[in-house]
Structures are given as structure tokens and as C-alpha cells.
């Protein structure tokens, strides 16, 4: 079980290597999760609710869509290397 959001989760995506998940919620946050341990690896705070998100191919970027129409792109390099 993944716990941390303070409002309903609206969207999620899983990295191409099945190691990470990202969730977006009405609490205006995205959370990055380690799928094996269910550890929350980080929180990305935004100005409005998250309505869409996606890892890019090879999980190098995370693209987040907000209810107010903004799109934010993050480099996902901070994800810990599990090799």
C-alpha cells in the first residue's frame, strides 16, 4: 500500500523498467515511489491539482499536467540508481 497523498489520486504511471511509479493527486502533489519497497522517494508540489502525468521513454523526464492548463517537465535524474 502506498500512503502519502492527502486527497484522491487522479493519475499514475510506471517507469519503463518497472522500478518506479509516479502518482498525481488533487492535493496538488506528485509523488515518486519505489515499487519494490513502496518508499516515497520524493514529492513535487504544484500550484493546482494534477490531472495527467507520464514518464518519458527510458524515464529520463516526468511530464506533469495541471488542472489550470500548465505543463511542467522535470528531469528524473534524482531517482536513485538501483543497478
Tab-separated table of C-alpha atoms in Angstrom:
chain	number	residue	atom	x	y	z
A	1	UNK	CA	0.000	0.000	0.000
A	2	UNK	CA	1.288	3.427	-0.960
A	3	UNK	CA	0.364	6.170	1.504
A	4	UNK	CA	1.074	9.877	1.409
A	5	UNK	CA	-1.433	11.833	-0.665
A	6	UNK	CA	-3.925	13.962	1.240
A	7	UNK	CA	-6.606	13.865	-1.495
A	8	UNK	CA	-7.778	11.489	-4.209
A	9	UNK	CA	-5.143	10.218	-6.633
A	10	UNK	CA	-6.164	11.211	-10.141
A	11	UNK	CA	-3.421	9.640	-12.293
A	12	UNK	CA	-0.357	7.406	-12.201
A	13	UNK	CA	2.360	5.993	-14.422
A	14	UNK	CA	5.014	3.300	-14.088
A	15	UNK	CA	8.582	3.706	-15.358
A	16	UNK	CA	9.663	1.658	-18.366
A	17	UNK	CA	11.840	-0.557	-16.148
A	18	UNK	CA	9.015	-1.225	-13.662
A	19	UNK	CA	11.100	0.135	-10.765
A	20	UNK	CA	9.221	3.381	-10.074
A	21	UNK	CA	5.724	4.786	-10.061
A	22	UNK	CA	4.583	8.383	-10.058
A	23	UNK	CA	1.175	9.436	-8.774
A	24	UNK	CA	-0.650	12.743	-9.142
A	25	UNK	CA	-3.452	13.900	-6.903
A	26	UNK	CA	-5.980	16.578	-6.180
A	27	UNK	CA	-3.751	17.646	-3.234
A	28	UNK	CA	-1.525	19.409	-5.826
A	29	UNK	CA	1.352	16.965	-5.433
A	30	UNK	CA	3.106	14.281	-7.450
A	31	UNK	CA	4.869	11.542	-5.564
A	32	UNK	CA	7.584	9.243	-6.850
A	33	UNK	CA	7.552	5.714	-5.422
A	34	UNK	CA	9.900	2.746	-5.361
A	35	UNK	CA	7.661	-0.140	-6.448
A	36	UNK	CA	9.564	-2.839	-4.545
A	37	UNK	CA	9.606	-1.125	-1.154
A	38	UNK	CA	6.636	1.288	-1.503
A	39	UNK	CA	9.049	4.005	-0.293
A	40	UNK	CA	8.126	7.574	-1.209
A	41	UNK	CA	11.239	8.903	-2.976
A	42	UNK	CA	10.058	12.473	-3.370
A	43	UNK	CA	7.213	14.951	-3.535
A	44	UNK	CA	6.745	17.534	-6.293
A	45	UNK	CA	4.429	20.364	-5.193
A	46	UNK	CA	2.366	22.353	-7.709
A	47	UNK	CA	0.006	25.325	-7.927
A	48	UNK	CA	-3.066	23.248	-8.844
A	49	UNK	CA	-4.379	19.686	-8.925
A	50	UNK	CA	-2.547	17.137	-11.076
A	51	UNK	CA	-4.671	15.878	-13.969
A	52	UNK	CA	-2.099	13.979	-16.039
A	53	UNK	CA	1.466	12.738	-15.816
A	54	UNK	CA	3.840	10.455	-17.645
A	55	UNK	CA	7.378	9.144	-17.552
A	56	UNK	CA	9.139	9.752	-20.864
A	57	UNK	CA	10.679	6.783	-22.676
A	58	UNK	CA	13.589	5.496	-20.586
A	59	UNK	CA	12.188	7.530	-17.635
A	60	UNK	CA	14.561	10.456	-18.194
A	61	UNK	CA	11.803	13.028	-17.713
A	62	UNK	CA	8.499	13.322	-15.918
A	63	UNK	CA	5.804	15.434	-17.587
A	64	UNK	CA	3.002	16.757	-15.366
A	65	UNK	CA	-0.268	18.377	-16.468
A	66	UNK	CA	-2.163	20.636	-14.065
A	67	UNK	CA	-5.860	21.478	-13.883
A	68	UNK	CA	-5.062	25.157	-14.618
A	69	UNK	CA	-3.614	24.170	-18.017
A	70	UNK	CA	0.082	24.350	-17.134
A	71	UNK	CA	2.524	21.618	-18.147
A	72	UNK	CA	5.697	21.073	-16.123
A	73	UNK	CA	8.665	18.925	-17.206
A	74	UNK	CA	11.144	17.505	-14.691
A	75	UNK	CA	14.381	15.661	-15.305
A	76	UNK	CA	14.115	12.447	-13.323
A	77	UNK	CA	17.862	12.077	-12.712
A	78	UNK	CA	17.371	12.255	-8.911
A	79	UNK	CA	15.779	8.791	-8.945
A	80	UNK	CA	18.179	6.517	-7.169
A	81	UNK	CA	20.121	4.115	-9.334
A	82	UNK	CA	19.262	0.513	-8.463
A	83	UNK	CA	21.861	-1.204	-10.645
